[in-house]
């Protein structure tokens, strides 16, 4: 099912002539029950694809928002097993929305790549992004994921030149994630004009859809990225909503999902009036 | 001589042929960094290989090591410690006499020359005890480069004199409050800075840890310790020592001492990890003795971690050993059985600190005191006719407040 779910979603959106909106949330943030409520609400709020972070104690590529989200989740006892539980529960009501896990290598090493790939696929995971596992180190993981038919989504960045791009896209499937800024998540802002030629370059080299993330916080920014990319990813801005809702004692899932709605709407409208790509 | 990678646990023909082209020491090492950094670590690997082979670079480095750092450091026969333990002769390799008071400057001098060679204009570093931060700030001052040092907020509090020293040297010290606010978090934050400022920034890692090529490069730069020790030992005793020992945090002073002896199987290599409150507790910093393999900060190595693979906090009286990992070459030397890793508790190290001060007139760094805490056991095991060399990696002036505190005194 796995790779097929991602491919089907991108094909359908291409037919609609619009980009995907990808919502990133952290498993177990602020607690498992609320995270599940958010997760289950994401497709209805307009998320075309879900990225679910699994928390790690030392997330070296994250800015403060996602660092804090991971700490909140870990403080409430979230684990990788707990993350797969959330995915299983999500799949009870949603069989169509692609779900990508995103995190760091060490919890996967602890689980064992082969067993994890099997268990993740069985839970309903379609793809995996491992921030600190570049192609040079990824072969054992890629072997395990291939055997379980789970996509290993690769990252291309502003430092990826054409030579490097060939290495990056080796053994990738589903889509390629273009990191729009050199930096950590949730700090710098992405610029659509600057990103556009890179998206084109990655698309050409890989033959896959290209999602852009790391520097998108507002509906306006999401819309401008959605005009040039196949998907716009928003993460830090969503986990910040979790933090604020907790601080203000508000309904966390309602607040997050309303943010998702406004972002998804902006992405849907982005190409209206433009000729379909 | 090239050696085929050994099957796990097998001993290679040539220990010095590692890491392999992928930065692996057996299963350990590698380059587990975000994609943004991959082109940089490849560039750095190529730049280091070229510099290492360039006689002009080596000559320039050698000049600074002689005239600025004060090398060679003496190899000193510790007569009274020897008599006290009644075993093998104990020699101290006096790295604490280097400029800035520890071995850290050996590495910093090499890397700053490399950074300039690569055209980098901004230096960042992480520090725990502040010794590496001070050494980095020192070479940045010497060569006129801006310097930012990341330091856990907890360490900023317990190492105030070193924070002030860094400031005097013109460095900006950024306290890190994320995570546990100690050395591992400082390293996370330095990596985040690097990934954000890839165009002009050089990350000057302070130990034989991190992604390839750092473990190899830092080892190469610290291997001057072992090379000098060999020569000095041949001149003084006409033979190699029976054992060499060093404390192990990330493992740079230890691997620097060990490396030139790796193929001399008759020389025992002994590292000493920090056991904090004791190995029976969960408050220690002994990655090999109390951890298991995993991936952190760019490499696969032994790590302190929970059953889920979340990194746990290290605990040691010594801020310089207070790290949940260990350099990958040590992980491999442990697995293949070439080196042995012992532990010493906070209390044992404090006792060794006092003993060294009273018998030899040397205040050792509390890090080095961890090795001193086991030197008696090793000297007795090696026996009367034997020779043991201990790397006195740093001086203890920075630790007097900590020691006073533990003695229940105010200074
Ligand atoms: C004097 C001294 N010795 C040892 C260490 C531990 O580092 P390494 O294991 O890399 O030598 C430190 C670290 O700060 C130090 O200051």
JSON list of N, CA, C and O in Angstrom, two decimals, chain A residues 32-86:
[
{"chain": "A", "resi": 32, "resn": "UNK", "atom": "N", "xyz": [-0.49, 12.13, 24.34]},
{"chain": "A", "resi": 32, "resn": "UNK", "atom": "CA", "xyz": [-0.87, 11.16, 23.30]},
{"chain": "A", "resi": 32, "resn": "UNK", "atom": "C", "xyz": [-2.31, 11.35, 22.84]},
{"chain": "A", "resi": 32, "resn": "UNK", "atom": "O", "xyz": [-2.61, 11.34, 21.64]},
{"chain": "A", "resi": 33, "resn": "UNK", "atom": "N", "xyz": [-3.23, 11.56, 23.78]},
{"chain": "A", "resi": 33, "resn": "UNK", "atom": "CA", "xyz": [-4.65, 11.65, 23.42]},
{"chain": "A", "resi": 33, "resn": "UNK", "atom": "C", "xyz": [-4.92, 12.87, 22.56]},
{"chain": "A", "resi": 33, "resn": "UNK", "atom": "O", "xyz": [-5.62, 12.79, 21.54]},
{"chain": "A", "resi": 34, "resn": "UNK", "atom": "N", "xyz": [-4.36, 14.01, 22.95]},
{"chain": "A", "resi": 34, "resn": "UNK", "atom": "CA", "xyz": [-4.58, 15.23, 22.17]},
{"chain": "A", "resi": 34, "resn": "UNK", "atom": "C", "xyz": [-3.92, 15.12, 20.80]},
{"chain": "A", "resi": 34, "resn": "UNK", "atom": "O", "xyz": [-4.47, 15.56, 19.79]},
{"chain": "A", "resi": 35, "resn": "UNK", "atom": "N", "xyz": [-2.73, 14.54, 20.79]},
{"chain": "A", "resi": 35, "resn": "UNK", "atom": "CA", "xyz": [-2.03, 14.37, 19.51]},
{"chain": "A", "resi": 35, "resn": "UNK", "atom": "C", "xyz": [-2.85, 13.52, 18.56]},
{"chain": "A", "resi": 35, "resn": "UNK", "atom": "O", "xyz": [-2.92, 13.79, 17.36]},
{"chain": "A", "resi": 36, "resn": "UNK", "atom": "N", "xyz": [-3.52, 12.51, 19.10]},
{"chain": "A", "resi": 36, "resn": "UNK", "atom": "CA", "xyz": [-4.35, 11.65, 18.24]},
{"chain": "A", "resi": 36, "resn": "UNK", "atom": "C", "xyz": [-5.55, 12.43, 17.69]},
{"chain": "A", "resi": 36, "resn": "UNK", "atom": "O", "xyz": [-5.91, 12.29, 16.52]},
{"chain": "A", "resi": 37, "resn": "UNK", "atom": "N", "xyz": [-6.12, 13.26, 18.55]},
{"chain": "A", "resi": 37, "resn": "UNK", "atom": "CA", "xyz": [-7.25, 14.07, 18.11]},
{"chain": "A", "resi": 37, "resn": "UNK", "atom": "C", "xyz": [-6.81, 15.01, 16.97]},
{"chain": "A", "resi": 37, "resn": "UNK", "atom": "O", "xyz": [-7.53, 15.16, 15.98]},
{"chain": "A", "resi": 38, "resn": "UNK", "atom": "N", "xyz": [-5.64, 15.60, 17.13]},
{"chain": "A", "resi": 38, "resn": "UNK", "atom": "CA", "xyz": [-5.12, 16.48, 16.08]},
{"chain": "A", "resi": 38, "resn": "UNK", "atom": "C", "xyz": [-4.90, 15.68, 14.80]},
{"chain": "A", "resi": 38, "resn": "UNK", "atom": "O", "xyz": [-5.36, 16.05, 13.72]},
{"chain": "A", "resi": 39, "resn": "UNK", "atom": "N", "xyz": [-4.22, 14.55, 14.98]},
{"chain": "A", "resi": 39, "resn": "UNK", "atom": "CA", "xyz": [-3.88, 13.69, 13.83]},
{"chain": "A", "resi": 39, "resn": "UNK", "atom": "C", "xyz": [-5.14, 13.31, 13.04]},
{"chain": "A", "resi": 39, "resn": "UNK", "atom": "O", "xyz": [-5.20, 13.45, 11.82]},
{"chain": "A", "resi": 40, "resn": "UNK", "atom": "N", "xyz": [-6.15, 12.87, 13.77]},
{"chain": "A", "resi": 40, "resn": "UNK", "atom": "CA", "xyz": [-7.38, 12.44, 13.10]},
{"chain": "A", "resi": 40, "resn": "UNK", "atom": "C", "xyz": [-8.09, 13.59, 12.43]},
{"chain": "A", "resi": 40, "resn": "UNK", "atom": "O", "xyz": [-8.82, 13.40, 11.46]},
{"chain": "A", "resi": 41, "resn": "UNK", "atom": "N", "xyz": [-7.87, 14.80, 12.95]},
{"chain": "A", "resi": 41, "resn": "UNK", "atom": "CA", "xyz": [-8.55, 15.97, 12.38]},
{"chain": "A", "resi": 41, "resn": "UNK", "atom": "C", "xyz": [-7.83, 16.58, 11.19]},
{"chain": "A", "resi": 41, "resn": "UNK", "atom": "O", "xyz": [-8.40, 17.40, 10.46]},
{"chain": "A", "resi": 42, "resn": "UNK", "atom": "N", "xyz": [-6.59, 16.19, 10.98]},
{"chain": "A", "resi": 42, "resn": "UNK", "atom": "CA", "xyz": [-5.79, 16.86, 9.94]},
{"chain": "A", "resi": 42, "resn": "UNK", "atom": "C", "xyz": [-6.38, 16.73, 8.53]},
{"chain": "A", "resi": 42, "resn": "UNK", "atom": "O", "xyz": [-6.51, 17.75, 7.83]},
{"chain": "A", "resi": 43, "resn": "UNK", "atom": "N", "xyz": [-6.77, 15.52, 8.09]},
{"chain": "A", "resi": 43, "resn": "UNK", "atom": "CA", "xyz": [-7.30, 15.42, 6.72]},
{"chain": "A", "resi": 43, "resn": "UNK", "atom": "C", "xyz": [-8.54, 16.29, 6.53]},
{"chain": "A", "resi": 43, "resn": "UNK", "atom": "O", "xyz": [-8.66, 17.01, 5.53]},
{"chain": "A", "resi": 44, "resn": "UNK", "atom": "N", "xyz": [-9.42, 16.28, 7.51]},
{"chain": "A", "resi": 44, "resn": "UNK", "atom": "CA", "xyz": [-10.64, 17.09, 7.41]},
{"chain": "A", "resi": 44, "resn": "UNK", "atom": "C", "xyz": [-10.35, 18.57, 7.37]},
{"chain": "A", "resi": 44, "resn": "UNK", "atom": "O", "xyz": [-11.08, 19.35, 6.76]},
{"chain": "A", "resi": 45, "resn": "UNK", "atom": "N", "xyz": [-9.25, 18.97, 8.01]},
{"chain": "A", "resi": 45, "resn": "UNK", "atom": "CA", "xyz": [-8.89, 20.39, 8.04]},
{"chain": "A", "resi": 45, "resn": "UNK", "atom": "C", "xyz": [-8.14, 20.79, 6.77]},
{"chain": "A", "resi": 45, "resn": "UNK", "atom": "O", "xyz": [-7.80, 21.96, 6.60]},
{"chain": "A", "resi": 46, "resn": "UNK", "atom": "N", "xyz": [-7.86, 19.82, 5.92]},
{"chain": "A", "resi": 46, "resn": "UNK", "atom": "CA", "xyz": [-7.26, 20.17, 4.64]},
{"chain": "A", "resi": 46, "resn": "UNK", "atom": "C", "xyz": [-5.84, 19.69, 4.41]},
{"chain": "A", "resi": 46, "resn": "UNK", "atom": "O", "xyz": [-5.23, 20.04, 3.39]},
{"chain": "A", "resi": 47, "resn": "UNK", "atom": "N", "xyz": [-5.30, 18.90, 5.33]},
{"chain": "A", "resi": 47, "resn": "UNK", "atom": "CA", "xyz": [-3.95, 18.38, 5.10]},
{"chain": "A", "resi": 47, "resn": "UNK", "atom": "C", "xyz": [-4.04, 17.25, 4.07]},
{"chain": "A", "resi": 47, "resn": "UNK", "atom": "O", "xyz": [-4.81, 16.32, 4.25]},
{"chain": "A", "resi": 48, "resn": "UNK", "atom": "N", "xyz": [-3.25, 17.36, 3.01]},
{"chain": "A", "resi": 48, "resn": "UNK", "atom": "CA", "xyz": [-3.26, 16.32, 1.98]},
{"chain": "A", "resi": 48, "resn": "UNK", "atom": "C", "xyz": [-2.33, 15.16, 2.34]},
{"chain": "A", "resi": 48, "resn": "UNK", "atom": "O", "xyz": [-2.53, 14.04, 1.89]},
{"chain": "A", "resi": 49, "resn": "UNK", "atom": "N", "xyz": [-1.31, 15.49, 3.08]},
{"chain": "A", "resi": 49, "resn": "UNK", "atom": "CA", "xyz": [-0.33, 14.50, 3.54]},
{"chain": "A", "resi": 49, "resn": "UNK", "atom": "C", "xyz": [0.01, 14.87, 4.99]},
{"chain": "A", "resi": 49, "resn": "UNK", "atom": "O", "xyz": [0.03, 16.04, 5.35]},
{"chain": "A", "resi": 50, "resn": "UNK", "atom": "N", "xyz": [0.23, 13.84, 5.80]},
{"chain": "A", "resi": 50, "resn": "UNK", "atom": "CA", "xyz": [0.58, 14.09, 7.20]},
{"chain": "A", "resi": 50, "resn": "UNK", "atom": "C", "xyz": [2.03, 13.68, 7.45]},
{"chain": "A", "resi": 50, "resn": "UNK", "atom": "O", "xyz": [2.45, 12.59, 7.04]},
{"chain": "A", "resi": 51, "resn": "UNK", "atom": "N", "xyz": [2.76, 14.58, 8.09]},
{"chain": "A", "resi": 51, "resn": "UNK", "atom": "CA", "xyz": [4.10, 14.24, 8.55]},
{"chain": "A", "resi": 51, "resn": "UNK", "atom": "C", "xyz": [4.03, 14.19, 10.06]},
{"chain": "A", "resi": 51, "resn": "UNK", "atom": "O", "xyz": [3.65, 15.15, 10.71]},
{"chain": "A", "resi": 52, "resn": "UNK", "atom": "N", "xyz": [4.42, 13.04, 10.61]},
{"chain": "A", "resi": 52, "resn": "UNK", "atom": "CA", "xyz": [4.34, 12.86, 12.05]},
{"chain": "A", "resi": 52, "resn": "UNK", "atom": "C", "xyz": [5.75, 12.72, 12.61]},
{"chain": "A", "resi": 52, "resn": "UNK", "atom": "O", "xyz": [6.47, 11.77, 12.28]},
{"chain": "A", "resi": 53, "resn": "UNK", "atom": "N", "xyz": [6.14, 13.69, 13.44]},
{"chain": "A", "resi": 53, "resn": "UNK", "atom": "CA", "xyz": [7.47, 13.62, 14.05]},
{"chain": "A", "resi": 53, "resn": "UNK", "atom": "C", "xyz": [7.47, 12.60, 15.17]},
{"chain": "A", "resi": 53, "resn": "UNK", "atom": "O", "xyz": [6.50, 12.48, 15.90]},
{"chain": "A", "resi": 54, "resn": "UNK", "atom": "N", "xyz": [8.56, 11.82, 15.28]},
{"chain": "A", "resi": 54, "resn": "UNK", "atom": "CA", "xyz": [8.73, 11.01, 16.49]},
{"chain": "A", "resi": 54, "resn": "UNK", "atom": "C", "xyz": [9.85, 11.65, 17.30]},
{"chain": "A", "resi": 54, "resn": "UNK", "atom": "O", "xyz": [10.90, 11.99, 16.77]},
{"chain": "A", "resi": 55, "resn": "UNK", "atom": "N", "xyz": [9.60, 11.86, 18.58]},
{"chain": "A", "resi": 55, "resn": "UNK", "atom": "CA", "xyz": [10.50, 12.72, 19.35]},
{"chain": "A", "resi": 55, "resn": "UNK", "atom": "C", "xyz": [11.87, 12.09, 19.62]},
{"chain": "A", "resi": 55, "resn": "UNK", "atom": "O", "xyz": [11.98, 10.88, 19.80]},
{"chain": "A", "resi": 56, "resn": "UNK", "atom": "N", "xyz": [12.89, 12.95, 19.62]},
{"chain": "A", "resi": 56, "resn": "UNK", "atom": "CA", "xyz": [14.24, 12.54, 19.98]},
{"chain": "A", "resi": 56, "resn": "UNK", "atom": "C", "xyz": [14.81, 13.58, 20.93]},
{"chain": "A", "resi": 56, "resn": "UNK", "atom": "O", "xyz": [14.52, 14.77, 20.82]},
{"chain": "A", "resi": 57, "resn": "UNK", "atom": "N", "xyz": [15.60, 13.11, 21.86]},
{"chain": "A", "resi": 57, "resn": "UNK", "atom": "CA", "xyz": [16.16, 14.00, 22.90]},
{"chain": "A", "resi": 57, "resn": "UNK", "atom": "C", "xyz": [17.10, 15.06, 22.34]},
{"chain": "A", "resi": 57, "resn": "UNK", "atom": "O", "xyz": [17.24, 16.12, 22.92]},
{"chain": "A", "resi": 58, "resn": "UNK", "atom": "N", "xyz": [17.75, 14.77, 21.22]},
{"chain": "A", "resi": 58, "resn": "UNK", "atom": "CA", "xyz": [18.79, 15.67, 20.70]},
{"chain": "A", "resi": 58, "resn": "UNK", "atom": "C", "xyz": [18.59, 15.97, 19.22]},
{"chain": "A", "resi": 58, "resn": "UNK", "atom": "O", "xyz": [19.40, 15.58, 18.39]},
{"chain": "A", "resi": 59, "resn": "UNK", "atom": "N", "xyz": [17.51, 16.71, 18.92]},
{"chain": "A", "resi": 59, "resn": "UNK", "atom": "CA", "xyz": [17.17, 16.96, 17.51]},
{"chain": "A", "resi": 59, "resn": "UNK", "atom": "C", "xyz": [18.02, 18.09, 16.92]},
{"chain": "A", "resi": 59, "resn": "UNK", "atom": "O", "xyz": [17.66, 19.25, 16.97]},
{"chain": "A", "resi": 60, "resn": "UNK", "atom": "N", "xyz": [19.16, 17.71, 16.32]},
{"chain": "A", "resi": 60, "resn": "UNK", "atom": "CA", "xyz": [20.17, 18.70, 15.96]},
{"chain": "A", "resi": 60, "resn": "UNK", "atom": "C", "xyz": [19.79, 19.60, 14.80]},
{"chain": "A", "resi": 60, "resn": "UNK", "atom": "O", "xyz": [20.43, 20.62, 14.60]},
{"chain": "A", "resi": 61, "resn": "UNK", "atom": "N", "xyz": [18.76, 19.25, 14.03]},
{"chain": "A", "resi": 61, "resn": "UNK", "atom": "CA", "xyz": [18.40, 20.13, 12.91]},
{"chain": "A", "resi": 61, "resn": "UNK", "atom": "C", "xyz": [17.14, 20.94, 13.19]},
{"chain": "A", "resi": 61, "resn": "UNK", "atom": "O", "xyz": [16.61, 21.59, 12.29]},
{"chain": "A", "resi": 62, "resn": "UNK", "atom": "N", "xyz": [16.65, 20.89, 14.42]},
{"chain": "A", "resi": 62, "resn": "UNK", "atom": "CA", "xyz": [15.42, 21.61, 14.72]},
{"chain": "A", "resi": 62, "resn": "UNK", "atom": "C", "xyz": [15.70, 22.92, 15.44]},
{"chain": "A", "resi": 62, "resn": "UNK", "atom": "O", "xyz": [16.60, 23.01, 16.27]},
{"chain": "A", "resi": 63, "resn": "UNK", "atom": "N", "xyz": [14.87, 23.91, 15.11]},
{"chain": "A", "resi": 63, "resn": "UNK", "atom": "CA", "xyz": [14.88, 25.16, 15.85]},
{"chain": "A", "resi": 63, "resn": "UNK", "atom": "C", "xyz": [14.07, 25.00, 17.13]},
{"chain": "A", "resi": 63, "resn": "UNK", "atom": "O", "xyz": [13.51, 23.93, 17.40]},
{"chain": "A", "resi": 64, "resn": "UNK", "atom": "N", "xyz": [13.99, 26.07, 17.93]},
{"chain": "A", "resi": 64, "resn": "UNK", "atom": "CA", "xyz": [13.31, 25.99, 19.22]},
{"chain": "A", "resi": 64, "resn": "UNK", "atom": "C", "xyz": [11.89, 25.43, 19.19]},
{"chain": "A", "resi": 64, "resn": "UNK", "atom": "O", "xyz": [11.55, 24.63, 20.08]},
{"chain": "A", "resi": 65, "resn": "UNK", "atom": "N", "xyz": [11.02, 25.77, 18.21]},
{"chain": "A", "resi": 65, "resn": "UNK", "atom": "CA", "xyz": [9.63, 25.25, 18.31]},
{"chain": "A", "resi": 65, "resn": "UNK", "atom": "C", "xyz": [9.57, 23.72, 18.33]},
{"chain": "A", "resi": 65, "resn": "UNK", "atom": "O", "xyz": [8.90, 23.14, 19.19]},
{"chain": "A", "resi": 66, "resn": "UNK", "atom": "N", "xyz": [10.26, 23.07, 17.40]},
{"chain": "A", "resi": 66, "resn": "UNK", "atom": "CA", "xyz": [10.16, 21.61, 17.33]},
{"chain": "A", "resi": 66, "resn": "UNK", "atom": "C", "xyz": [11.00, 20.95, 18.43]},
{"chain": "A", "resi": 66, "resn": "UNK", "atom": "O", "xyz": [10.63, 19.90, 18.96]},
{"chain": "A", "resi": 67, "resn": "UNK", "atom": "N", "xyz": [12.10, 21.60, 18.83]},
{"chain": "A", "resi": 67, "resn": "UNK", "atom": "CA", "xyz": [12.82, 21.10, 20.02]},
{"chain": "A", "resi": 67, "resn": "UNK", "atom": "C", "xyz": [11.89, 21.02, 21.22]},
{"chain": "A", "resi": 67, "resn": "UNK", "atom": "O", "xyz": [11.85, 20.02, 21.93]},
{"chain": "A", "resi": 68, "resn": "UNK", "atom": "N", "xyz": [11.15, 22.10, 21.42]},
{"chain": "A", "resi": 68, "resn": "UNK", "atom": "CA", "xyz": [10.26, 22.13, 22.59]},
{"chain": "A", "resi": 68, "resn": "UNK", "atom": "C", "xyz": [9.11, 21.13, 22.44]},
{"chain": "A", "resi": 68, "resn": "UNK", "atom": "O", "xyz": [8.69, 20.51, 23.42]},
{"chain": "A", "resi": 69, "resn": "UNK", "atom": "N", "xyz": [8.64, 20.97, 21.21]},
{"chain": "A", "resi": 69, "resn": "UNK", "atom": "CA", "xyz": [7.56, 19.99, 20.98]},
{"chain": "A", "resi": 69, "resn": "UNK", "atom": "C", "xyz": [8.05, 18.59, 21.35]},
{"chain": "A", "resi": 69, "resn": "UNK", "atom": "O", "xyz": [7.33, 17.81, 22.00]},
{"chain": "A", "resi": 70, "resn": "UNK", "atom": "N", "xyz": [9.29, 18.27, 20.97]},
{"chain": "A", "resi": 70, "resn": "UNK", "atom": "CA", "xyz": [9.85, 16.95, 21.28]},
{"chain": "A", "resi": 70, "resn": "UNK", "atom": "C", "xyz": [9.99, 16.79, 22.80]},
{"chain": "A", "resi": 70, "resn": "UNK", "atom": "O", "xyz": [9.69, 15.73, 23.35]},
{"chain": "A", "resi": 71, "resn": "UNK", "atom": "N", "xyz": [10.40, 17.86, 23.45]},
{"chain": "A", "resi": 71, "resn": "UNK", "atom": "CA", "xyz": [10.55, 17.77, 24.91]},
{"chain": "A", "resi": 71, "resn": "UNK", "atom": "C", "xyz": [9.20, 17.60, 25.60]},
{"chain": "A", "resi": 71, "resn": "UNK", "atom": "O", "xyz": [9.09, 16.83, 26.55]},
{"chain": "A", "resi": 72, "resn": "UNK", "atom": "N", "xyz": [8.19, 18.30, 25.09]},
{"chain": "A", "resi": 72, "resn": "UNK", "atom": "CA", "xyz": [6.86, 18.12, 25.67]},
{"chain": "A", "resi": 72, "resn": "UNK", "atom": "C", "xyz": [6.40, 16.67, 25.50]},
{"chain": "A", "resi": 72, "resn": "UNK", "atom": "O", "xyz": [5.87, 16.05, 26.43]},
{"chain": "A", "resi": 73, "resn": "UNK", "atom": "N", "xyz": [6.63, 16.13, 24.31]},
{"chain": "A", "resi": 73, "resn": "UNK", "atom": "CA", "xyz": [6.18, 14.77, 24.03]},
{"chain": "A", "resi": 73, "resn": "UNK", "atom": "C", "xyz": [6.93, 13.75, 24.88]},
{"chain": "A", "resi": 73, "resn": "UNK", "atom": "O", "xyz": [6.32, 12.84, 25.45]},
{"chain": "A", "resi": 74, "resn": "UNK", "atom": "N", "xyz": [8.24, 13.93, 24.98]},
{"chain": "A", "resi": 74, "resn": "UNK", "atom": "CA", "xyz": [9.04, 12.99, 25.78]},
{"chain": "A", "resi": 74, "resn": "UNK", "atom": "C", "xyz": [8.66, 13.07, 27.25]},
{"chain": "A", "resi": 74, "resn": "UNK", "atom": "O", "xyz": [8.59, 12.05, 27.95]},
{"chain": "A", "resi": 75, "resn": "UNK", "atom": "N", "xyz": [8.38, 14.29, 27.70]},
{"chain": "A", "resi": 75, "resn": "UNK", "atom": "CA", "xyz": [8.00, 14.47, 29.11]},
{"chain": "A", "resi": 75, "resn": "UNK", "atom": "C", "xyz": [6.71, 13.72, 29.42]},
{"chain": "A", "resi": 75, "resn": "UNK", "atom": "O", "xyz": [6.48, 13.27, 30.53]},
{"chain": "A", "resi": 76, "resn": "UNK", "atom": "N", "xyz": [5.85, 13.58, 28.39]},
{"chain": "A", "resi": 76, "resn": "UNK", "atom": "CA", "xyz": [4.59, 12.85, 28.57]},
{"chain": "A", "resi": 76, "resn": "UNK", "atom": "C", "xyz": [4.73, 11.37, 28.22]},
{"chain": "A", "resi": 76, "resn": "UNK", "atom": "O", "xyz": [3.75, 10.65, 28.07]},
{"chain": "A", "resi": 77, "resn": "UNK", "atom": "N", "xyz": [5.99, 10.95, 28.01]},
{"chain": "A", "resi": 77, "resn": "UNK", "atom": "CA", "xyz": [6.23, 9.52, 27.84]},
{"chain": "A", "resi": 77, "resn": "UNK", "atom": "C", "xyz": [6.07, 8.98, 26.42]},
{"chain": "A", "resi": 77, "resn": "UNK", "atom": "O", "xyz": [5.97, 7.77, 26.22]},
{"chain": "A", "resi": 78, "resn": "UNK", "atom": "N", "xyz": [6.02, 9.87, 25.43]},
{"chain": "A", "resi": 78, "resn": "UNK", "atom": "CA", "xyz": [5.89, 9.36, 24.06]},
{"chain": "A", "resi": 78, "resn": "UNK", "atom": "C", "xyz": [7.14, 8.60, 23.65]},
{"chain": "A", "resi": 78, "resn": "UNK", "atom": "O", "xyz": [8.25, 8.97, 24.01]},
{"chain": "A", "resi": 79, "resn": "UNK", "atom": "N", "xyz": [6.92, 7.51, 22.90]},
{"chain": "A", "resi": 79, "resn": "UNK", "atom": "CA", "xyz": [8.00, 6.65, 22.43]},
{"chain": "A", "resi": 79, "resn": "UNK", "atom": "C", "xyz": [7.77, 6.37, 20.94]},
{"chain": "A", "resi": 79, "resn": "UNK", "atom": "O", "xyz": [6.74, 6.77, 20.38]},
{"chain": "A", "resi": 80, "resn": "UNK", "atom": "N", "xyz": [8.71, 5.65, 20.36]},
{"chain": "A", "resi": 80, "resn": "UNK", "atom": "CA", "xyz": [8.52, 5.26, 18.96]},
{"chain": "A", "resi": 80, "resn": "UNK", "atom": "C", "xyz": [7.37, 4.25, 18.85]},
{"chain": "A", "resi": 80, "resn": "UNK", "atom": "O", "xyz": [6.57, 4.30, 17.91]},
{"chain": "A", "resi": 81, "resn": "UNK", "atom": "N", "xyz": [7.27, 3.37, 19.82]},
{"chain": "A", "resi": 81, "resn": "UNK", "atom": "CA", "xyz": [6.14, 2.42, 19.84]},
{"chain": "A", "resi": 81, "resn": "UNK", "atom": "C", "xyz": [4.83, 3.18, 19.97]},
{"chain": "A", "resi": 81, "resn": "UNK", "atom": "O", "xyz": [3.83, 2.88, 19.30]},
{"chain": "A", "resi": 82, "resn": "UNK", "atom": "N", "xyz": [4.84, 4.19, 20.82]},
{"chain": "A", "resi": 82, "resn": "UNK", "atom": "CA", "xyz": [3.65, 5.02, 21.01]},
{"chain": "A", "resi": 82, "resn": "UNK", "atom": "C", "xyz": [3.29, 5.76, 19.73]},
{"chain": "A", "resi": 82, "resn": "UNK", "atom": "O", "xyz": [2.11, 5.96, 19.41]},
{"chain": "A", "resi": 83, "resn": "UNK", "atom": "N", "xyz": [4.31, 6.16, 19.00]},
{"chain": "A", "resi": 83, "resn": "UNK", "atom": "CA", "xyz": [4.09, 6.84, 17.73]},
{"chain": "A", "resi": 83, "resn": "UNK", "atom": "C", "xyz": [3.38, 5.91, 16.74]},
{"chain": "A", "resi": 83, "resn": "UNK", "atom": "O", "xyz": [2.42, 6.30, 16.07]},
{"chain": "A", "resi": 84, "resn": "UNK", "atom": "N", "xyz": [3.84, 4.66, 16.68]},
{"chain": "A", "resi": 84, "resn": "UNK", "atom": "CA", "xyz": [3.19, 3.70, 15.77]},
{"chain": "A", "resi": 84, "resn": "UNK", "atom": "C", "xyz": [1.76, 3.41, 16.23]},
{"chain": "A", "resi": 84, "resn": "UNK", "atom": "O", "xyz": [0.87, 3.17, 15.39]},
{"chain": "A", "resi": 85, "resn": "UNK", "atom": "N", "xyz": [1.53, 3.44, 17.53]},
{"chain": "A", "resi": 85, "resn": "UNK", "atom": "CA", "xyz": [0.15, 3.30, 18.05]},
{"chain": "A", "resi": 85, "resn": "UNK", "atom": "C", "xyz": [-0.74, 4.39, 17.49]},
{"chain": "A", "resi": 85, "resn": "UNK", "atom": "O", "xyz": [-1.88, 4.15, 17.07]},
{"chain": "A", "resi": 86, "resn": "UNK", "atom": "N", "xyz": [-0.22, 5.63, 17.49]},
{"chain": "A", "resi": 86, "resn": "UNK", "atom": "CA", "xyz": [-0.98, 6.76, 16.96]},
{"chain": "A", "resi": 86, "resn": "UNK", "atom": "C", "xyz": [-1.30, 6.54, 15.48]},
{"chain": "A", "resi": 86, "resn": "UNK", "atom": "O", "xyz": [-2.41, 6.82, 15.02]}
]
